[in-house]
Short mmCIF file of C-alpha atoms and ligand atoms in Angstrom, two decimals:
data_model
loop_
_atom_site.label_atom_id
_atom_site.label_comp_id
_atom_site.label_asym_id
_atom_site.label_seq_id
_atom_site.Cartn_x
_atom_site.Cartn_y
_atom_site.Cartn_z
CA MET A 1 -207.12 -101.74 -82.56
CA GLY A 2 -207.22 -105.01 -84.35
CA PRO A 3 -207.88 -103.28 -87.69
CA LEU A 4 -205.15 -101.29 -87.42
CA LEU A 5 -202.93 -103.80 -87.58
CA CYS A 6 -204.60 -105.71 -90.22
CA CYS A 7 -204.02 -102.35 -91.97
CA LEU A 8 -200.33 -102.03 -91.08
CA GLY A 9 -199.76 -105.80 -92.46
CA ILE A 10 -201.63 -105.58 -95.36
CA ALA A 11 -199.15 -102.35 -96.21
CA ALA A 12 -196.30 -103.65 -95.49
CA LEU A 13 -197.68 -107.03 -97.69
CA LEU A 14 -197.99 -105.00 -100.16
CA CYS A 15 -194.86 -102.68 -100.09
CA ARG A 16 -192.24 -105.66 -99.82
CA GLY A 17 -190.54 -104.29 -103.57
CA LEU A 18 -192.67 -101.13 -104.22
CA ALA A 19 -190.90 -99.68 -101.36
CA CYS A 20 -190.21 -95.69 -102.29
CA PRO A 21 -188.23 -93.19 -99.94
CA GLY A 22 -190.37 -90.27 -99.73
CA PRO A 23 -188.87 -87.58 -101.43
CA CYS A 24 -189.01 -90.16 -104.87
CA SER A 25 -192.07 -91.52 -107.20
CA CYS A 26 -192.54 -94.72 -107.72
CA SER A 27 -194.62 -96.44 -110.56
CA THR A 28 -194.55 -99.70 -112.45
CA LYS A 29 -194.30 -98.75 -115.65
CA LYS A 30 -196.50 -101.30 -119.16
CA ASN A 31 -193.45 -104.05 -119.06
CA GLY A 32 -193.42 -104.58 -115.53
CA ARG A 33 -190.50 -101.70 -114.95
CA LEU A 34 -190.76 -99.98 -112.48
CA LEU A 35 -189.10 -96.20 -112.40
CA ALA A 36 -187.86 -94.83 -109.29
CA GLU A 37 -188.30 -90.83 -110.31
CA CYS A 38 -186.10 -88.82 -107.82
CA ALA A 39 -185.01 -85.43 -109.96
CA TYR A 40 -184.97 -82.05 -108.77
CA LYS A 41 -185.31 -83.45 -104.93
CA GLU A 42 -182.17 -81.65 -103.84
CA LEU A 43 -180.78 -84.98 -102.11
CA PRO A 44 -177.98 -84.50 -101.09
CA GLU A 45 -176.71 -88.40 -100.98
CA VAL A 46 -178.77 -92.08 -103.03
CA PRO A 47 -181.52 -91.71 -101.35
CA GLN A 48 -181.82 -95.15 -99.21
CA GLY A 49 -185.26 -97.06 -98.97
CA LEU A 50 -185.72 -98.29 -102.64
CA SER A 51 -187.67 -101.06 -103.54
CA PRO A 52 -185.03 -104.27 -104.85
CA ASN A 53 -186.66 -104.18 -108.00
CA VAL A 54 -186.08 -100.84 -109.43
CA THR A 55 -185.26 -100.57 -113.02
CA ILE A 56 -185.30 -97.81 -114.00
CA LEU A 57 -183.21 -95.07 -111.43
CA THR A 58 -183.29 -90.97 -111.33
CA LEU A 59 -181.20 -89.05 -110.14
CA SER A 60 -180.84 -85.72 -111.49
CA ALA A 61 -180.66 -82.50 -110.92
CA ASN A 62 -179.66 -83.29 -107.37
CA ARG A 63 -177.07 -81.22 -105.05
CA ILE A 64 -175.21 -85.02 -104.96
CA GLY A 65 -171.63 -85.04 -104.80
CA TRP A 66 -169.80 -88.68 -104.35
CA LEU A 67 -170.52 -92.28 -104.73
CA ARG A 68 -169.83 -94.17 -102.31
CA ARG A 69 -168.99 -98.02 -102.42
CA GLY A 70 -172.13 -100.08 -102.51
CA ALA A 71 -173.72 -96.58 -103.32
CA PHE A 72 -176.03 -98.50 -105.79
CA ALA A 73 -176.17 -101.78 -104.11
CA GLU A 74 -179.60 -102.36 -103.22
CA VAL A 75 -181.29 -101.58 -106.75
CA PRO A 76 -178.59 -104.68 -108.04
CA GLU A 77 -181.72 -104.84 -111.36
CA VAL A 78 -180.71 -101.05 -112.27
CA GLN A 79 -180.70 -101.07 -116.36
CA SER A 80 -180.60 -97.04 -116.39
CA LEU A 81 -179.35 -94.50 -113.81
CA TRP A 82 -179.92 -91.34 -114.48
CA LEU A 83 -177.10 -88.73 -112.38
CA GLY A 84 -176.61 -86.02 -114.28
CA TYR A 85 -176.50 -82.67 -112.75
CA ASN A 86 -175.49 -83.42 -109.97
CA GLN A 87 -171.95 -82.02 -108.72
CA ILE A 88 -170.70 -85.98 -108.43
CA SER A 89 -167.17 -84.93 -108.39
CA GLY A 90 -166.01 -88.72 -107.71
CA ALA A 91 -166.66 -92.25 -106.92
CA GLU A 92 -165.49 -94.65 -105.00
CA PRO A 93 -164.48 -97.93 -106.63
CA GLY A 94 -167.30 -100.32 -105.93
CA ALA A 95 -170.07 -97.63 -106.89
CA PHE A 96 -171.00 -99.09 -110.03
CA ALA A 97 -170.07 -102.26 -109.71
CA THR A 98 -173.21 -103.83 -108.07
CA LEU A 99 -175.11 -103.04 -111.54
CA VAL A 100 -174.24 -105.67 -113.03
CA GLU A 101 -178.05 -105.10 -115.50
CA LEU A 102 -176.63 -101.50 -116.37
CA LYS A 103 -177.64 -100.50 -120.23
CA ASN A 104 -177.37 -96.72 -119.85
CA LEU A 105 -175.55 -94.68 -118.27
CA ASP A 106 -175.32 -91.01 -117.19
CA LEU A 107 -173.04 -89.18 -115.13
CA SER A 108 -173.04 -85.71 -117.15
CA HIS A 109 -172.69 -82.84 -116.30
CA ASN A 110 -171.32 -82.92 -113.37
CA LYS A 111 -167.46 -82.65 -111.44
CA MET A 112 -165.90 -85.79 -111.63
CA VAL A 113 -162.15 -85.17 -111.39
CA THR A 114 -161.78 -89.26 -111.05
CA PHE A 115 -164.27 -92.38 -112.45
CA PRO A 116 -163.67 -96.08 -111.09
CA TRP A 117 -162.70 -97.00 -114.56
CA GLN A 118 -162.22 -100.43 -113.14
CA ASP A 119 -166.01 -100.94 -112.28
CA LEU A 120 -166.84 -100.68 -115.35
CA ARG A 121 -165.38 -104.65 -115.83
CA ASN A 122 -167.97 -105.50 -114.54
CA LEU A 123 -170.37 -103.46 -116.93
CA SER A 124 -170.27 -105.40 -119.75
CA GLY A 125 -174.66 -105.10 -120.63
CA LEU A 126 -173.73 -101.26 -120.70
CA GLN A 127 -175.01 -99.61 -123.65
CA ILE A 128 -174.55 -96.01 -123.73
CA LEU A 129 -172.56 -93.75 -121.67
CA LYS A 130 -172.29 -90.32 -121.08
CA LEU A 131 -169.48 -88.67 -119.15
CA ASN A 132 -169.66 -85.24 -121.35
CA ASN A 133 -169.09 -82.51 -118.92
CA ASN A 134 -167.07 -83.24 -116.37
CA ARG A 135 -163.51 -82.67 -115.15
CA LEU A 136 -161.97 -86.00 -116.25
CA ALA A 137 -158.05 -85.51 -117.32
CA GLY A 138 -157.33 -88.19 -117.92
CA LEU A 139 -158.08 -92.30 -118.57
CA PRO A 140 -156.52 -95.76 -118.49
CA ARG A 141 -156.01 -97.50 -121.60
CA ASP A 142 -158.05 -100.78 -120.76
CA ALA A 143 -161.18 -98.31 -119.28
CA PHE A 144 -163.10 -100.11 -121.41
CA GLN A 145 -161.98 -103.00 -122.08
CA ALA A 146 -165.86 -105.76 -121.03
CA LEU A 147 -167.79 -103.03 -123.35
CA SER A 148 -169.01 -104.90 -125.88
CA GLU A 149 -172.48 -103.34 -126.24
CA LEU A 150 -171.08 -99.74 -125.68
CA ARG A 151 -172.86 -98.24 -128.73
CA SER A 152 -172.98 -94.36 -127.53
CA LEU A 153 -169.93 -92.78 -125.42
CA TRP A 154 -170.30 -89.37 -124.64
CA LEU A 155 -166.85 -87.45 -123.31
CA ASN A 156 -167.38 -84.50 -124.55
CA ASP A 157 -165.97 -81.28 -122.92
CA ASN A 158 -164.16 -82.63 -119.99
CA GLN A 159 -159.89 -81.69 -119.77
CA LEU A 160 -158.28 -84.87 -121.45
CA THR A 161 -155.37 -84.36 -123.45
CA THR A 162 -154.82 -87.23 -124.52
CA LEU A 163 -155.77 -90.68 -125.42
CA ALA A 164 -153.75 -94.24 -125.23
CA ASP A 165 -153.42 -95.78 -128.07
CA GLY A 166 -155.94 -98.21 -128.50
CA THR A 167 -158.58 -97.24 -126.04
CA PHE A 168 -161.70 -97.36 -128.30
CA HIS A 169 -160.19 -101.41 -129.88
CA PRO A 170 -161.69 -102.70 -126.93
CA LEU A 171 -165.67 -101.19 -128.37
CA PRO A 172 -167.01 -103.98 -131.51
CA SER A 173 -170.46 -102.12 -130.87
CA LEU A 174 -169.17 -98.40 -130.68
CA SER A 175 -171.14 -96.78 -133.49
CA GLN A 176 -170.94 -92.95 -131.79
CA LEU A 177 -167.99 -91.11 -129.74
CA GLN A 178 -167.98 -87.58 -129.06
CA LEU A 179 -164.78 -86.17 -128.15
CA PHE A 180 -165.26 -82.25 -128.47
CA ASN A 181 -164.10 -79.23 -125.65
CA ASN A 182 -161.22 -81.41 -124.18
CA PRO A 183 -157.75 -79.56 -124.31
CA PHE A 184 -156.28 -82.55 -126.61
CA ASN A 185 -152.24 -82.47 -126.72
CA CYS A 186 -151.85 -83.11 -130.91
CA SER A 187 -148.27 -84.67 -129.71
CA CYS A 188 -146.98 -87.67 -131.64
CA LYS A 189 -148.82 -89.57 -128.58
CA LEU A 190 -151.78 -88.94 -129.92
CA PHE A 191 -151.69 -89.86 -134.03
CA TRP A 192 -153.14 -92.39 -133.65
CA LEU A 193 -156.03 -91.35 -133.52
CA LYS A 194 -156.08 -89.96 -136.84
CA ARG A 195 -155.36 -93.30 -137.92
CA TRP A 196 -158.62 -94.55 -135.95
CA ALA A 197 -160.71 -91.63 -137.21
CA GLU A 198 -159.90 -92.49 -140.79
CA SER A 199 -160.01 -96.23 -140.41
CA THR A 200 -162.80 -96.52 -138.21
CA SER A 201 -167.29 -97.14 -139.09
CA VAL A 202 -167.12 -95.55 -135.62
CA SER A 203 -169.31 -91.52 -136.22
CA LEU A 204 -166.68 -89.08 -134.46
CA THR A 205 -169.68 -86.55 -133.57
CA LYS A 206 -167.88 -82.80 -134.43
CA GLY A 207 -164.83 -84.79 -135.35
CA GLY A 208 -163.78 -81.23 -137.20
CA SER A 209 -164.72 -79.29 -134.14
CA THR A 210 -162.02 -81.85 -132.40
CA LEU A 211 -159.43 -79.27 -131.88
CA CYS A 212 -155.12 -79.94 -130.57
CA ALA A 213 -155.18 -77.20 -127.59
CA ALA A 214 -151.15 -77.73 -127.77
CA PRO A 215 -148.70 -77.62 -129.34
CA GLY A 216 -148.45 -74.31 -129.75
CA ARG A 217 -147.84 -74.61 -133.77
CA LEU A 218 -151.23 -76.63 -133.58
CA ARG A 219 -153.65 -75.29 -131.87
CA GLY A 220 -157.49 -75.20 -133.09
CA ARG A 221 -156.39 -77.45 -135.30
CA ALA A 222 -158.19 -81.00 -135.58
CA VAL A 223 -157.17 -83.78 -134.18
CA THR A 224 -157.62 -86.16 -137.50
CA ASP A 225 -155.95 -83.43 -138.81
CA ILE A 226 -152.20 -83.04 -137.24
CA PRO A 227 -149.80 -83.57 -140.38
CA ALA A 228 -148.54 -87.56 -140.38
CA GLN A 229 -144.98 -86.09 -141.29
CA GLN A 230 -143.96 -85.10 -138.29
CA CYS A 231 -145.14 -88.65 -136.01
CA VAL A 232 -142.79 -91.92 -138.04
CA ALA A 233 -143.24 -95.04 -136.43
CA PRO A 234 -139.68 -96.26 -134.36
CA SER A 235 -137.78 -98.01 -137.45
CA VAL A 236 -134.63 -100.03 -135.96
CA GLN A 237 -131.47 -102.03 -137.24
CA LEU A 238 -129.64 -104.38 -135.41
CA THR A 239 -125.86 -104.33 -136.63
CA TYR A 240 -122.52 -106.52 -135.42
CA LEU A 241 -119.89 -103.73 -134.99
CA SER A 242 -117.08 -106.00 -136.60
CA LYS A 243 -114.22 -104.68 -135.04
CA LEU A 244 -111.15 -106.03 -133.21
CA ASP A 245 -109.42 -104.14 -130.72
CA ASN A 246 -106.35 -106.79 -130.41
CA THR A 247 -105.53 -104.89 -126.99
CA VAL A 248 -107.84 -106.82 -125.03
CA LEU A 249 -107.97 -110.10 -126.53
CA PRO A 250 -105.97 -110.97 -124.08
CA ASP A 251 -108.68 -110.73 -120.97
CA GLY A 252 -111.63 -112.28 -124.28
CA LEU A 253 -113.76 -110.62 -126.57
CA THR A 254 -115.58 -107.27 -126.37
CA LEU A 255 -119.08 -107.84 -128.16
CA SER A 256 -120.15 -104.69 -129.63
CA LEU A 257 -123.85 -104.34 -131.08
CA HIS A 258 -125.05 -101.73 -132.87
CA CYS A 259 -128.77 -100.13 -132.80
CA SER A 260 -129.55 -97.67 -134.94
CA VAL A 261 -133.24 -96.45 -134.86
CA ALA A 262 -135.25 -93.54 -137.39
CA GLY A 263 -137.93 -92.45 -136.71
CA SER A 264 -139.90 -88.91 -135.73
CA PRO A 265 -139.76 -88.09 -132.92
CA LEU A 266 -136.14 -89.61 -133.03
CA PRO A 267 -136.77 -93.06 -130.79
CA GLN A 268 -135.21 -94.09 -127.87
CA ILE A 269 -133.03 -96.93 -127.37
CA ARG A 270 -133.30 -99.63 -124.75
CA TRP A 271 -131.91 -103.14 -123.98
CA ARG A 272 -133.56 -106.48 -123.17
CA ILE A 273 -131.27 -109.49 -122.54
CA GLN A 274 -132.22 -112.73 -121.94
CA THR A 275 -129.31 -115.46 -120.97
CA PRO A 276 -130.63 -118.91 -119.76
CA GLY A 277 -129.38 -117.93 -116.36
CA ARG A 278 -131.35 -114.28 -116.82
CA GLY A 279 -132.65 -111.44 -118.37
CA VAL A 280 -131.63 -108.19 -117.87
CA GLU A 281 -133.81 -104.54 -118.88
CA ILE A 282 -131.61 -101.66 -119.42
CA ASP A 283 -133.93 -98.41 -120.17
CA GLY A 284 -130.88 -96.22 -121.41
CA PRO A 285 -127.35 -95.54 -121.84
CA ASN A 286 -125.39 -96.06 -118.53
CA VAL A 287 -121.87 -95.59 -120.05
CA ALA A 288 -120.64 -91.22 -119.39
CA ARG A 289 -119.14 -90.17 -121.68
CA ASP A 290 -115.45 -90.16 -120.07
CA GLY A 291 -116.27 -93.59 -120.21
CA SER A 292 -117.60 -94.08 -116.50
CA LEU A 293 -120.75 -96.51 -115.45
CA SER A 294 -123.31 -93.60 -114.88
CA PRO A 295 -124.44 -92.24 -112.80
CA SER A 296 -122.66 -93.68 -110.87
CA GLY A 297 -124.42 -95.85 -108.10
CA ARG A 298 -127.31 -96.32 -110.01
CA VAL A 299 -126.58 -99.08 -112.20
CA LYS A 300 -128.26 -101.96 -110.84
CA GLN A 301 -125.70 -104.78 -110.76
CA SER A 302 -126.93 -107.22 -113.14
CA GLN A 303 -126.79 -103.52 -115.73
CA GLU A 304 -122.55 -104.29 -115.03
CA ARG A 305 -121.87 -106.43 -117.76
CA PHE A 306 -123.29 -104.65 -120.57
CA LEU A 307 -121.87 -101.10 -121.91
CA VAL A 308 -124.55 -99.18 -123.52
CA PHE A 309 -123.65 -96.31 -125.53
CA LYS A 310 -125.31 -93.35 -126.00
CA ASN A 311 -124.96 -93.26 -129.65
CA GLY A 312 -126.25 -97.09 -129.83
CA THR A 313 -123.72 -99.44 -129.33
CA MET A 314 -123.65 -101.60 -126.97
CA ALA A 315 -120.24 -103.92 -125.92
CA ILE A 316 -120.11 -106.66 -124.15
CA PRO A 317 -116.39 -106.74 -122.08
CA LYS A 318 -114.97 -110.54 -122.57
CA PHE A 319 -117.18 -112.83 -123.66
CA SER A 320 -118.32 -115.42 -122.33
CA LYS A 321 -120.91 -118.43 -122.26
CA GLU A 322 -122.89 -117.14 -120.12
CA ASP A 323 -124.02 -114.85 -122.29
CA GLU A 324 -124.76 -116.54 -124.83
CA GLY A 325 -128.66 -114.90 -125.63
CA ILE A 326 -130.95 -113.07 -127.57
CA TYR A 327 -130.03 -109.80 -127.40
CA THR A 328 -133.32 -107.43 -127.99
CA CYS A 329 -132.81 -103.67 -128.94
CA ILE A 330 -135.93 -101.75 -128.54
CA ALA A 331 -137.21 -98.61 -130.10
CA VAL A 332 -139.84 -95.96 -128.73
CA ASN A 333 -141.40 -93.41 -130.13
CA ASP A 334 -144.61 -91.37 -129.18
CA VAL A 335 -145.73 -93.07 -132.32
CA GLY A 336 -144.85 -96.90 -131.40
CA THR A 337 -142.91 -99.57 -130.31
CA ARG A 338 -140.16 -101.67 -132.69
CA GLU A 339 -137.62 -104.18 -131.53
CA VAL A 340 -135.27 -106.06 -133.44
CA SER A 341 -133.60 -108.98 -130.93
CA VAL A 342 -130.26 -111.41 -132.27
CA ASN A 343 -129.15 -115.09 -130.76
CA VAL A 344 -125.79 -114.52 -130.04
CA ALA A 345 -123.98 -117.53 -129.10
CA LEU A 346 -120.26 -118.56 -129.10
CA ALA A 347 -118.96 -121.81 -130.99
CA GLY A 348 -115.08 -123.19 -130.25
CA SER A 349 -113.19 -124.50 -132.77
CA GLU A 350 -110.21 -127.18 -132.87
CA ASN A 351 -109.85 -127.22 -136.59
CA PRO A 352 -107.49 -125.33 -137.98
CA ALA A 353 -109.03 -124.32 -141.36
CA GLU A 354 -111.49 -122.76 -140.00
CA ASP A 355 -109.24 -120.83 -139.37
CA LEU A 356 -109.05 -119.20 -142.81
CA LEU A 357 -112.24 -118.32 -142.99
CA GLN A 358 -110.89 -115.39 -140.33
CA ASP A 359 -110.70 -113.28 -143.41
CA ASP A 360 -113.37 -113.48 -144.97
CA PRO A 361 -116.24 -114.12 -142.55
CA HIS A 362 -119.14 -112.58 -144.54
CA ALA A 363 -118.15 -115.37 -147.78
CA SER A 364 -117.48 -118.43 -144.76
CA PRO A 365 -119.94 -121.21 -144.88
CA LEU A 366 -120.25 -120.83 -141.28
CA GLY A 367 -122.36 -117.51 -141.52
CA GLY A 368 -125.06 -116.93 -138.63
CA ARG A 369 -127.33 -116.80 -141.64
CA SER A 370 -126.82 -120.69 -143.99
CA CYS A 371 -124.74 -121.88 -140.39
CA TYR A 372 -127.67 -120.67 -137.33
CA LYS A 373 -130.47 -119.63 -139.40
CA GLY A 374 -132.57 -118.43 -136.28
CA ASP A 375 -135.80 -119.18 -136.82
CA GLU A 376 -135.13 -122.65 -137.81
CA MET A 377 -133.17 -123.22 -134.63
CA ASP A 378 -135.63 -121.47 -132.82
CA PRO A 379 -139.17 -120.43 -133.42
CA VAL A 380 -140.10 -117.87 -130.81
CA GLY A 381 -138.73 -115.52 -132.87
CA ALA A 382 -135.55 -115.26 -131.05
CA GLY A 383 -134.04 -113.03 -134.27
CA GLU A 384 -130.77 -113.64 -136.59
CA LYS A 385 -127.52 -115.92 -134.75
CA LEU A 386 -124.46 -114.65 -134.71
CA VAL A 387 -122.37 -117.17 -133.92
CA ILE A 388 -118.68 -116.53 -132.82
CA VAL A 389 -116.29 -119.52 -133.91
CA TYR A 390 -113.47 -119.35 -131.55
CA HIS A 391 -110.56 -121.34 -131.60
CA VAL A 392 -109.81 -123.34 -128.60
CA PRO A 393 -105.54 -124.33 -128.36
CA ARG A 394 -105.63 -127.57 -127.76
CA GLU A 395 -103.35 -127.31 -124.54
CA VAL A 396 -106.00 -124.27 -122.70
CA LYS A 397 -109.16 -126.52 -123.52
CA GLY A 398 -107.94 -130.02 -121.35
CA THR A 399 -107.58 -126.99 -118.51
CA ALA A 400 -110.94 -124.93 -119.58
CA GLY A 401 -113.53 -127.82 -119.15
CA GLY A 402 -116.00 -126.12 -121.97
CA ALA A 403 -116.31 -123.10 -119.05
CA VAL A 404 -115.22 -119.09 -120.70
CA PRO A 405 -113.24 -119.53 -123.88
CA ARG A 406 -110.07 -118.32 -123.33
CA VAL A 407 -108.92 -117.40 -126.58
CA GLY A 408 -105.66 -115.28 -126.02
CA LEU A 409 -103.89 -117.15 -128.64
CA ALA A 410 -106.89 -117.82 -130.36
CA THR A 411 -108.58 -117.10 -133.34
CA LEU A 412 -111.80 -115.03 -133.62
CA LEU A 413 -114.26 -116.82 -136.59
CA LEU A 414 -117.07 -114.01 -136.76
CA ALA A 415 -120.24 -114.40 -138.15
CA LEU A 416 -121.65 -111.32 -139.04
CA GLY A 417 -125.36 -111.23 -138.39
CA ILE A 418 -127.72 -109.06 -139.11
CA ALA A 419 -131.43 -108.37 -138.68
CA LEU A 420 -133.72 -105.31 -139.54
CA GLY A 421 -137.00 -104.19 -138.35
CA TRP A 422 -138.20 -103.42 -141.15
C1 NAG B 501 -189.84 -107.63 -107.74
O1 NAG B 501 -189.82 -109.16 -107.94
C2 NAG B 501 -189.80 -110.74 -107.24
C3 NAG B 501 -188.73 -111.42 -108.25
O2 NAG B 501 -189.00 -111.42 -109.32
C4 NAG B 501 -191.19 -110.62 -107.76
O3 NAG B 501 -191.42 -111.63 -107.33
C5 NAG B 501 -191.84 -109.50 -106.60
O4 NAG B 501 -193.63 -109.41 -107.08
C6 NAG B 501 -191.68 -107.86 -107.69
N1 NAG B 501 -191.79 -107.10 -106.75
C7 NAG B 501 -193.12 -106.23 -107.58
C8 NAG B 501 -193.62 -105.23 -106.71
O5 NAG B 501 -193.08 -105.90 -108.47
C1 NAG B 502 -169.01 -107.78 -110.44
O1 NAG B 502 -169.20 -108.69 -110.83
C2 NAG B 502 -169.08 -110.24 -110.19
C3 NAG B 502 -170.10 -110.99 -111.55
O2 NAG B 502 -170.23 -110.90 -112.30
C4 NAG B 502 -169.63 -110.44 -108.97
O3 NAG B 502 -169.25 -111.87 -108.29
C5 NAG B 502 -169.05 -109.62 -107.91
O4 NAG B 502 -169.21 -109.33 -106.81
C6 NAG B 502 -169.72 -108.33 -109.15
N1 NAG B 502 -168.38 -107.09 -107.81
C7 NAG B 502 -169.14 -106.53 -107.26
C8 NAG B 502 -168.18 -105.00 -106.21
O5 NAG B 502 -170.03 -106.26 -107.34
C1 NAG B 503 -147.83 -82.84 -124.65
O1 NAG B 503 -147.23 -83.68 -125.42
C2 NAG B 503 -145.46 -83.54 -125.29
C3 NAG B 503 -144.87 -84.96 -125.56
O2 NAG B 503 -145.91 -86.23 -125.13
C4 NAG B 503 -144.50 -83.07 -123.90
O3 NAG B 503 -143.43 -83.47 -124.15
C5 NAG B 503 -145.52 -81.87 -124.13
O4 NAG B 503 -144.97 -80.96 -123.16
C6 NAG B 503 -146.95 -81.90 -124.02
N1 NAG B 503 -147.51 -80.42 -123.89
C7 NAG B 503 -148.30 -79.51 -122.68
C8 NAG B 503 -148.93 -78.57 -123.08
O5 NAG B 503 -148.67 -80.63 -121.45
C1 NAG B 504 -120.34 -95.85 -130.04
O1 NAG B 504 -119.50 -95.50 -129.09
C2 NAG B 504 -118.80 -96.19 -128.42
C3 NAG B 504 -117.89 -95.32 -127.01
O2 NAG B 504 -117.97 -94.23 -127.55
C4 NAG B 504 -117.65 -96.48 -129.11
O3 NAG B 504 -116.82 -97.36 -129.15
C5 NAG B 504 -118.26 -97.08 -131.00
O4 NAG B 504 -117.02 -97.44 -132.06
C6 NAG B 504 -119.60 -96.03 -130.74
N1 NAG B 504 -120.45 -96.48 -132.17
C7 NAG B 504 -120.64 -96.28 -133.51
C8 NAG B 504 -121.34 -96.99 -134.53
O5 NAG B 504 -120.00 -95.18 -133.54
#
């Protein structure tokens, strides 16, 4: 009895740090690394009881179907993890996050539809990532944000149809990228990849066989060969519409800004308005053809002040001091985004001499550019300054007290602000 207990005790001591689950074989390599070899064992899950000192874990060619959160919590020192040729359909967030020492991760030849991309933030030492031959249909733009050491990225043979512009930008060490055999949709959303491939030193393995599956006319053509003339980044120009509708004068001034855009595909127009009191974003036209706010009930109250037409014009009836601020037109298409701003201000005047300028605002010394140059006044890049000078009749001024300008009898002097977004 005594000798037996003793033996067990010694075995336990020896085995601490060398524990090896039944199906695996464990060995210490010359460099002191501990290898746990568990390939080809029909394992349905990651085996329990691994030594915390394991640095190489081979689980290839098993029957693992799913990786739970903390699946590798027992082996925080692992540097190489081989999980290829399993039946892994996905992994819970947190499955890999404990593997902060990881350098090589092979998940190729599985059935992954999802991957816990956020776990990669913890794997900042990762050098090789193989996710090829899975069923991944997409990945977030910031998936590879933390992988400053990553050299090799294999994403070939998946279901990727597109990739967000900049997906590979955070990878300073990347030298090899595999993307072939994905059903890429070569819309202009993917055009950045062509330009990136042309300028990068990263080797795009089988780049010429990284093909478009859609649209029909580009099917079978290389992603690096998308015709350039079809994808043109937006350009945008913002002008003040110097049209005064006399009928609205008793109620005040209707300010109209016109945003004209070009690009291919034709850019969508959005507006952003920043007044001292609030910020408003308008994603598209909110006025129907018949002039009613549309579709009724869907226009937010905060947007009602701003009438956005389909043709690129925005009108602000009864423009007042409260509406002063930065008006930005944003042009968006699949290739990119451009925006241009104008800083609109109202300025009251009691000097009738200024009224004379009314006839020719372009020649006016009060013109937006010369009088209030946007970039001098406002280094934040608020754009050109458009100053609307209105005449305040003496009798009105006394009661208005600097609030909403009454321009019923006023003369309007319009300084022209033109901002170019090229
Ligand atoms: C495991 O690592 C610990 C800490 O580095 C060390 O003390 C122990 O000897 C190692 N065990 C083996 C079997 O290498
Ligand atoms: C991710 O790494 C940080 C430190 O690098 C660690 O504190 C955190 O616990 C890790 N996340 C997980 C889920 O292990
Ligand atoms: C390809 O992308 C474009 C633009 O994003 C989209 O309109 C089109 O439906 C997509 N085609 C396919 C086959 O997914
Ligand atoms: C755009 O449409 C509105 C409403 O129909 C109109 O008032 C405005 O003048 C148009 N703008 C241009 C530049 O044609």
